[in-house]
Amino acid sequence: MPIRLQDVLNHPTLTAADPVIRAGAGNAARTQLRWVHSSEILDIAPLLDGGELLLTGGEALALASEERRITYIRQLAERGVAALAIETGVALPSLPSSMVAAAEAAGLPVIELRKVVPFVSVMQAINSSLVSESVSQLRQADEASHAMAVELAHGGSLDRILAVLAGITHAEVTLVSLTGATLASAAPARDAPDAHDAADAAGSTAESAPTLADHARLIHIDVPVRGILAAQLLLRVPPGEDENLARTAGKRSVDILALAMLQRMSPGLREVAGAALMRAIDSGSQPWRLQQLASAAGIPASAPLVAVVVRSEISQQLRTSVEQHLARTARSHATYVDNAELLAVASLAGEASEASRQGLLAGLMELPAMAGTLAAVGPVVAGIADAPWSVAEAKLTLELADSPRHARPGADGAYSPVIDAEAFAVERLAVQALDPDQRRNFVRRQLGALLDHDAQRNSRLLDTLATWLDCGCNTAHAARELHVERQSMHQRLRRIFDLCGGDPRDTGRLAALHLAARLAKLA
């Protein structure tokens, strides 16, 4: 019998903490647990597997920004974590309202622990019960895997193989391609409509589907074939059914599904050549080799293209979202995941390559899956032979833009995790052409008095100057960017001009000051 969140909250080891559900109370009664884990690490989501009750003392959350707290909640919800329990006290007197609102929106139960309890004792007591339950789930999952293997050996279709999994988990099971197309699906036997009542069943299903969708738990499992992500297994578990069994059985079935796909729809030459092409680009292979692989991967060797580099602990999970976006915005593409780095190249429309690149960049910024990651879109190059340069420039951009002060805010004021390498063209050139001493000396000669003033007065005139220059010397625009009154902006500029030898707009020094201000940020 599944162990639910409400059962755990009533356990003596947790009742001592005086728990109160602050968000997701409607889901608490039916939320099932797979494990209890504790961590103070805010980047813990990629290390979790879904179904956990996560315990945290709140120290790291107390020091985090509001944006980071909200990201933390969203990442846990996206990972399928069952619930989050936060201890309040001296470090974190109460749960931030922004976190509670984000959790409520994401459907993630959040519990406030108002008294201190030893997390070790909680985990030992509850996990021992969960282990006993997981043994039974593993046995049933193995039975499902064996039955699916038998179906495969007898030549059963993908639908029939999934029907075995659906029958044991009582879940609707769907296998989808990376582009979102349904490859196969199955429903539990009790949900299958009778042939004589198909019309009535279809109408009934249409009416009831929204209700089921609202309450069912959707579990995503990646299905790689020959090491290449080929599909996703989706299990929609109705309320009251065992989610942990569905998750365990689904993961146990991955190898069987990979074999079935290999027999019926094995990765084509394009997919295999695409992965080989990305490895060759990343290692700097000779142009003739890149042209050879590009042809096999369906990428025109002489078409303009752009590189995309994504760095994340969940890069493999992001691959599907990125590939779906590239399929919509690019003529052709290839991707490859190497540990925490996702590499991609996308060929663009030759007659409007820059416009295509901007559309690709804007679309990446809007992908919900990109939250909590850092990505860069490289410059456009004329063909596949120059793809290594676009990849290298995108990687360099990520090295230069590894802090929020280098990012560009979006329309809603939030900083986008996707960075345009062209916005860092000056920095990329300076880093590659000048050694650190040359850069420091140049900045010092141009802005020495201003830097000394900031250091002595703890002011931020350098940031003001950089913003003003980035805004094309438009004082009103710069004031809005810095959230200051225009009069205050004029006063700051007068002080800056005094320190820099006068208003640079009437001299030939404007470009030099702008370059120095941007190089100073690199330091």
XYZ file of C-alpha atoms in Angstrom:
523
model
C 0.000 0.000 0.000
C 1.538 3.366 -0.999
C 2.761 5.591 1.831
C 1.273 9.069 1.498
C 2.447 12.468 2.664
C -0.375 12.788 5.186
C 0.658 9.455 6.762
C 4.203 10.720 7.184
C 3.088 14.046 8.680
C 1.194 12.033 11.295
C 4.292 9.955 12.126
C 5.589 10.648 15.673
C 9.013 11.703 14.412
C 7.443 14.505 12.382
C 4.528 15.494 14.582
C 7.183 16.616 17.063
C 8.160 19.282 14.513
C 4.645 20.808 14.638
C 4.227 20.681 10.844
C 1.815 22.964 8.987
C 1.066 22.697 5.274
C 1.586 26.146 3.747
C 1.143 25.309 0.043
C -0.375 22.510 -1.999
C -2.682 21.380 0.786
C -5.127 20.036 -1.770
C -2.497 17.619 -3.055
C -1.181 16.479 0.330
C -3.800 13.798 0.958
C -3.048 11.948 -2.297
C 0.690 12.694 -2.596
C 2.707 9.479 -2.450
C 6.280 9.236 -1.161
C 9.142 7.202 -2.520
C 11.885 8.387 -0.151
C 12.740 10.970 2.523
C 15.879 13.004 1.875
C 17.500 16.012 3.568
C 19.750 18.645 2.000
C 20.705 22.294 2.362
C 21.948 22.464 -1.249
C 19.793 24.705 -3.430
C 20.904 22.946 -6.621
C 19.718 19.553 -5.358
C 16.911 19.037 -7.942
C 19.041 17.333 -10.660
C 20.228 14.797 -8.058
C 16.705 13.742 -7.100
C 14.628 11.149 -8.875
C 11.077 12.230 -8.080
C 8.700 11.209 -5.297
C 10.906 12.446 -2.430
C 9.946 14.347 0.693
C 12.819 16.828 0.930
C 13.742 18.140 4.389
C 15.770 21.337 4.723
C 16.848 23.447 7.667
C 16.337 26.702 5.763
C 19.821 28.185 6.275
C 20.634 28.321 2.573
C 17.170 29.659 1.740
C 17.569 32.435 4.307
C 20.655 33.709 2.454
C 19.267 33.233 -1.067
C 17.673 35.927 -3.194
C 13.944 35.901 -3.839
C 14.560 34.898 -7.460
C 16.755 31.968 -6.371
C 14.114 30.775 -3.875
C 11.430 30.748 -6.571
C 13.766 28.914 -8.959
C 14.445 26.366 -6.219
C 10.708 25.673 -5.861
C 10.159 25.407 -9.601
C 13.095 23.055 -10.088
C 11.852 20.720 -7.355
C 8.345 20.703 -8.829
C 9.646 20.022 -12.344
C 11.746 17.147 -10.989
C 8.636 15.518 -9.524
C 9.567 15.955 -5.856
C 6.607 14.924 -3.704
C 6.887 17.648 -1.055
C 9.277 20.103 0.596
C 9.487 20.519 4.378
C 11.319 23.631 5.639
C 12.385 24.200 9.231
C 11.753 27.756 10.417
C 13.516 29.372 13.331
C 16.361 31.810 13.922
C 17.832 31.623 10.400
C 14.461 31.650 8.615
C 11.726 32.991 10.937
C 8.911 32.320 8.424
C 8.395 30.997 4.918
C 8.733 33.747 2.269
C 5.387 34.488 0.644
C 6.985 34.355 -2.823
C 8.051 30.758 -2.214
C 4.613 29.783 -0.936
C 2.940 31.379 -3.967
C 5.357 29.660 -6.380
C 4.770 26.295 -4.700
C 0.993 26.733 -4.804
C 1.172 27.579 -8.514
C 3.372 24.543 -9.203
C 1.247 22.190 -7.096
C 4.182 21.375 -4.799
C 3.182 20.755 -1.171
C 5.338 22.860 1.166
C 5.342 22.128 4.884
C 6.626 24.469 7.589
C 8.343 22.649 10.461
C 7.893 25.022 13.393
C 10.007 23.029 15.828
C 13.449 21.455 15.505
C 13.613 17.695 15.021
C 16.604 15.491 14.118
C 16.263 14.843 10.386
C 18.334 11.670 10.691
C 15.756 10.116 13.015
C 12.921 11.107 10.687
C 14.636 9.547 7.662
C 15.587 6.343 9.487
C 12.062 5.784 10.791
C 10.153 6.556 7.598
C 12.592 5.231 5.008
C 12.593 1.838 6.679
C 8.869 1.597 5.897
C 9.431 2.887 2.387
C 12.113 0.252 1.753
C 9.652 -2.519 2.557
C 7.164 -0.988 0.160
C 9.815 -0.557 -2.566
C 10.705 -4.267 -2.440
C 7.166 -5.113 -3.488
C 7.269 -2.455 -6.206
C 10.552 -3.804 -7.582
C 9.094 -7.295 -7.733
C 6.066 -6.098 -9.677
C 8.288 -3.940 -11.913
C 10.453 -6.948 -12.721
C 7.350 -8.947 -13.555
C 6.262 -6.184 -15.917
C 9.701 -6.028 -17.539
C 9.726 -9.789 -18.027
C 6.228 -9.799 -19.534
C 7.198 -6.948 -21.880
C 10.316 -8.892 -22.946
C 8.151 -11.939 -23.727
C 5.807 -9.749 -25.797
C 8.805 -8.313 -27.649
C 10.243 -11.791 -28.304
C 6.917 -12.880 -29.845
C 6.929 -9.915 -32.215
C 4.381 -7.806 -30.377
C 3.860 -4.207 -31.495
C 4.924 -1.242 -29.404
C 1.273 -0.727 -28.460
C 1.032 -4.321 -27.164
C 4.298 -3.960 -25.242
C 3.041 -0.754 -23.614
C -0.264 -2.471 -22.842
C 1.627 -4.833 -20.491
C 3.051 -1.840 -18.622
C -0.336 -0.106 -18.537
C -2.004 -3.227 -17.153
C 0.399 -3.551 -14.225
C 0.664 0.169 -13.361
C -3.009 1.025 -14.085
C -1.689 4.115 -15.876
C -2.158 5.530 -19.347
C 1.177 4.969 -21.091
C 2.441 6.877 -24.120
C 5.747 6.717 -25.989
C 6.497 9.998 -27.783
C 9.294 11.044 -30.124
C 11.577 14.001 -29.437
C 9.335 16.148 -31.612
C 6.273 15.202 -29.536
C 4.752 12.737 -32.012
C 3.035 9.713 -30.459
C 4.857 6.492 -31.340
C 2.662 4.136 -29.322
C 0.160 4.230 -26.472
C -1.897 2.008 -24.217
C -4.474 2.350 -21.468
C -5.401 0.015 -18.619
C -7.853 -2.692 -19.710
C -10.666 -1.236 -17.645
C -10.353 2.069 -19.511
C -10.425 0.521 -22.981
C -13.809 1.164 -24.653
C -15.911 -1.798 -25.719
C -16.078 -2.136 -29.489
C -19.918 -2.003 -29.412
C -19.938 1.175 -27.321
C -17.152 3.049 -29.045
C -19.231 6.099 -29.840
C -20.606 6.440 -26.323
C -17.194 5.817 -24.799
C -15.597 8.442 -27.023
C -18.100 11.056 -25.918
C -17.768 10.100 -22.279
C -13.986 10.217 -22.469
C -14.042 13.638 -24.071
C -16.179 14.989 -21.259
C -14.192 13.412 -18.438
C -10.690 13.932 -19.820
C -10.128 17.383 -18.280
C -10.984 16.082 -14.837
C -8.594 13.147 -15.150
C -5.870 15.368 -16.519
C -6.301 17.774 -13.638
C -5.706 15.110 -10.991
C -3.500 12.481 -12.644
C 0.237 12.470 -11.968
C 2.360 12.640 -15.129
C 5.723 10.862 -14.978
C 8.381 11.466 -17.656
C 11.103 8.887 -18.351
C 13.802 9.274 -21.020
C 14.313 6.382 -23.451
C 17.771 6.410 -25.073
C 18.679 4.130 -27.981
C 22.380 3.387 -28.457
C 23.193 6.205 -26.086
C 21.128 8.730 -28.059
C 17.948 10.095 -26.500
C 15.278 8.782 -28.855
C 11.928 9.112 -27.061
C 10.130 9.805 -23.809
C 7.871 7.449 -21.903
C 4.897 9.229 -20.330
C 2.867 7.563 -17.592
C -0.323 9.298 -16.502
C -1.152 7.796 -13.115
C -4.764 8.284 -11.950
C -5.471 9.372 -8.373
C -5.369 6.458 -5.966
C -2.944 4.361 -8.026
C 0.646 3.659 -6.994
C 2.857 6.373 -8.518
C 6.055 4.797 -7.199
C 5.194 1.485 -8.853
C 4.575 3.326 -12.128
C 7.894 5.186 -11.867
C 9.857 2.033 -10.983
C 8.198 -0.130 -13.638
C 8.630 2.594 -16.229
C 12.359 2.822 -15.591
C 12.678 -0.960 -15.609
C 11.040 -1.001 -19.048
C 13.438 1.437 -20.717
C 15.806 -1.232 -22.042
C 12.923 -3.287 -23.462
C 11.465 -0.234 -25.198
C 14.900 0.687 -26.571
C 15.230 -2.792 -28.076
C 11.735 -2.566 -29.528
C 12.489 0.806 -31.087
C 15.808 -0.488 -32.383
C 14.008 -3.338 -34.156
C 11.182 -1.270 -35.579
C 12.463 2.281 -35.854
C 16.156 2.243 -35.092
C 17.934 5.642 -35.024
C 18.473 6.536 -38.646
C 21.677 7.615 -40.287
C 20.847 11.256 -39.624
C 20.596 10.829 -35.840
C 23.801 8.790 -35.609
C 25.662 11.107 -37.996
C 24.341 14.156 -36.105
C 25.829 12.955 -32.819
C 29.119 12.111 -34.569
C 29.109 15.540 -36.237
C 28.752 17.350 -32.906
C 31.590 15.332 -31.382
C 33.758 16.183 -34.389
C 32.891 19.902 -34.146
C 33.659 19.956 -30.442
C 37.032 18.268 -30.970
C 37.980 20.539 -33.884
C 38.088 17.955 -36.678
C 39.259 18.829 -40.193
C 36.750 20.646 -42.450
C 36.531 17.725 -44.883
C 35.415 15.445 -42.030
C 32.774 17.952 -40.882
C 31.446 18.296 -44.439
C 31.239 14.526 -44.747
C 29.304 14.107 -41.515
C 27.091 17.151 -42.179
C 25.900 15.624 -45.426
C 24.967 12.392 -43.641
C 23.237 14.357 -40.851
C 21.085 16.297 -43.318
C 22.797 19.648 -42.686
C 23.841 21.559 -45.837
C 27.613 22.012 -45.670
C 27.546 25.529 -47.116
C 24.391 26.857 -45.429
C 24.702 29.517 -42.706
C 24.444 28.038 -39.253
C 24.723 28.932 -35.594
C 25.914 27.048 -32.511
C 24.071 26.724 -29.207
C 25.798 25.709 -25.961
C 23.766 24.939 -22.831
C 25.354 24.219 -19.458
C 23.163 22.520 -16.880
C 23.182 19.585 -14.499
C 20.074 18.348 -16.321
C 21.313 18.857 -19.876
C 20.059 15.433 -20.973
C 16.533 16.298 -19.810
C 16.737 19.686 -21.564
C 17.666 18.050 -24.849
C 14.089 17.244 -25.829
C 12.860 20.829 -25.320
C 15.831 22.302 -27.183
C 15.470 19.861 -30.097
C 11.759 20.541 -30.398
C 12.486 24.270 -30.571
C 15.236 23.810 -33.167
C 12.911 21.629 -35.243
C 10.448 24.551 -35.352
C 12.912 27.377 -36.032
C 15.817 25.884 -38.016
C 16.058 24.173 -41.386
C 17.976 21.288 -39.827
C 19.931 20.666 -36.648
C 22.108 18.253 -34.692
C 22.626 17.934 -30.921
C 24.925 16.140 -28.524
C 25.136 15.923 -24.730
C 28.485 15.614 -22.975
C 28.057 15.456 -19.187
C 26.612 18.829 -18.129
C 26.953 20.438 -21.567
C 24.462 20.325 -24.433
C 25.898 21.257 -27.822
C 23.845 22.006 -30.923
C 24.199 23.466 -34.403
C 21.266 24.725 -36.446
C 21.270 25.646 -40.128
C 19.436 28.872 -40.930
C 17.594 30.329 -43.896
C 20.303 31.693 -46.178
C 18.375 34.765 -47.316
C 17.582 35.911 -43.748
C 20.104 34.169 -41.532
C 20.349 36.949 -38.936
C 16.565 37.195 -38.617
C 16.402 33.405 -38.241
C 19.083 33.549 -35.571
C 17.168 36.193 -33.616
C 14.019 34.056 -33.793
C 15.938 31.033 -32.533
C 17.444 33.108 -29.708
C 14.090 34.577 -28.671
C 12.453 31.151 -28.665
C 15.159 29.672 -26.452
C 14.661 32.504 -23.952
C 10.972 31.615 -23.675
C 11.486 27.890 -23.031
C 10.361 27.129 -19.441
C 12.875 24.268 -19.337
C 15.769 26.747 -19.576
C 15.147 28.164 -16.091
C 18.149 27.593 -13.864
C 20.511 27.000 -16.780
C 23.059 29.110 -18.632
C 23.120 29.033 -22.428
C 24.728 30.991 -25.245
C 23.954 31.314 -28.949
C 27.105 31.737 -31.024
C 27.688 33.951 -34.075
C 26.399 33.011 -37.523
C 29.008 31.273 -39.702
C 28.985 30.652 -43.447
C 29.111 26.864 -43.334
C 29.852 23.712 -41.379
C 33.632 24.190 -41.720
C 33.385 27.238 -39.412
C 31.034 25.582 -36.897
C 33.873 24.893 -34.383
C 34.484 28.657 -34.204
C 30.813 29.412 -33.447
C 30.827 26.720 -30.734
C 34.078 28.086 -29.260
C 32.708 31.656 -29.222
C 29.505 30.497 -27.513
C 31.566 28.693 -24.870
C 33.755 31.763 -24.363
C 30.625 33.870 -23.933
C 29.472 31.555 -21.142
C 32.844 31.983 -19.430
C 32.568 35.778 -19.689
C 28.898 35.948 -18.690
C 28.915 33.728 -15.626
C 27.255 36.285 -13.339
C 23.913 38.153 -13.429
C 25.599 41.544 -13.983
C 26.547 40.429 -17.504
C 23.107 39.056 -18.379
C 20.462 41.055 -20.214
C 17.043 41.483 -18.532
C 13.960 40.496 -20.489
C 10.709 42.380 -20.905
C 9.526 41.376 -17.430
C 12.772 42.555 -15.800
C 13.971 39.007 -15.079
C 17.401 37.990 -16.287
C 17.356 35.517 -19.140
C 19.510 32.401 -18.881
C 20.137 32.583 -22.655
C 22.896 34.955 -23.761
C 23.633 36.360 -27.205
C 27.332 35.913 -27.994
C 27.166 38.959 -30.269
C 26.423 41.123 -27.230
C 29.888 40.116 -26.001
C 31.771 40.655 -29.262
C 33.993 43.355 -27.743
C 34.807 41.262 -24.678
C 35.501 38.171 -26.780
C 37.900 40.097 -29.006
C 39.685 41.732 -26.072
C 40.158 38.466 -24.189
C 41.561 36.756 -27.271
C 43.729 39.647 -28.524
C 45.018 41.224 -25.308
C 46.680 39.607 -22.335
C 45.359 40.427 -18.828
C 48.098 42.993 -18.127
C 47.338 44.851 -21.341
C 43.635 44.947 -20.494
C 44.277 46.160 -16.949
C 46.691 48.860 -18.107
C 44.258 50.098 -20.755
C 41.398 50.291 -18.242
C 43.638 52.069 -15.754
C 44.765 54.684 -18.251
C 41.214 55.476 -19.326
C 39.319 55.179 -16.022
C 41.908 55.343 -13.233
C 40.435 58.389 -11.451
C 36.921 56.954 -11.691
C 38.022 53.573 -10.308
C 39.818 55.270 -7.394
C 36.701 57.321 -6.618
C 34.518 54.201 -6.526
C 37.009 52.401 -4.289
C 37.336 55.310 -1.843
C 33.673 56.346 -1.706
C 32.126 52.888 -2.166
C 30.186 54.362 -5.096
C 29.165 52.785 -8.397
C 30.005 55.463 -10.944
C 31.637 52.867 -13.203
C 28.308 51.004 -13.487
C 26.572 54.299 -14.221
C 29.060 55.155 -16.970
C 28.846 51.656 -18.501
C 25.035 51.747 -18.546
C 24.974 55.250 -20.052
C 27.375 54.201 -22.804
C 25.454 50.957 -23.455
C 22.308 53.087 -23.859
C 23.954 55.127 -26.626
C 24.577 58.104 -24.287
C 20.816 58.485 -23.844
C 20.549 59.909 -20.330
C 16.799 59.301 -19.916
C 17.119 55.678 -21.040
C 20.082 55.091 -18.727
C 18.175 56.591 -15.789
C 15.336 54.132 -16.385
C 17.773 51.216 -16.598
C 19.387 52.240 -13.290
C 16.032 53.088 -11.629
C 17.152 56.627 -10.671
C 15.668 60.079 -11.235
C 16.890 61.949 -14.288
C 18.240 64.755 -12.083
C 20.299 62.233 -10.104
C 21.545 60.783 -13.383
C 22.697 64.220 -14.562
C 24.512 64.780 -11.265
C 26.292 61.449 -11.564
C 27.313 62.187 -15.148
C 28.760 65.575 -14.181
C 30.896 63.875 -11.542
C 31.942 61.170 -14.033
C 32.906 63.784 -16.638
C 34.996 65.630 -14.052
C 36.886 62.425 -13.276
C 37.296 61.439 -16.945
C 38.500 64.780 -18.309
C 35.256 66.184 -19.668
C 32.197 65.167 -21.663
C 33.453 62.469 -24.070
C 30.680 63.104 -26.613
C 32.553 66.123 -27.988
C 35.869 64.268 -28.294
C 37.306 61.163 -29.923
C 37.522 59.395 -26.539
C 34.001 57.976 -26.489
C 34.925 54.617 -28.043
C 37.963 54.208 -25.771
C 35.906 54.929 -22.634
C 33.211 52.487 -23.717
C 35.780 49.751 -24.355
C 37.470 50.424 -21.000
C 34.143 50.334 -19.143
C 33.271 46.936 -20.654
C 36.743 45.515 -20.015
C 36.601 46.727 -16.413
C 33.563 44.467 -15.871
C 35.639 41.449 -16.880
C 37.921 42.094 -13.935
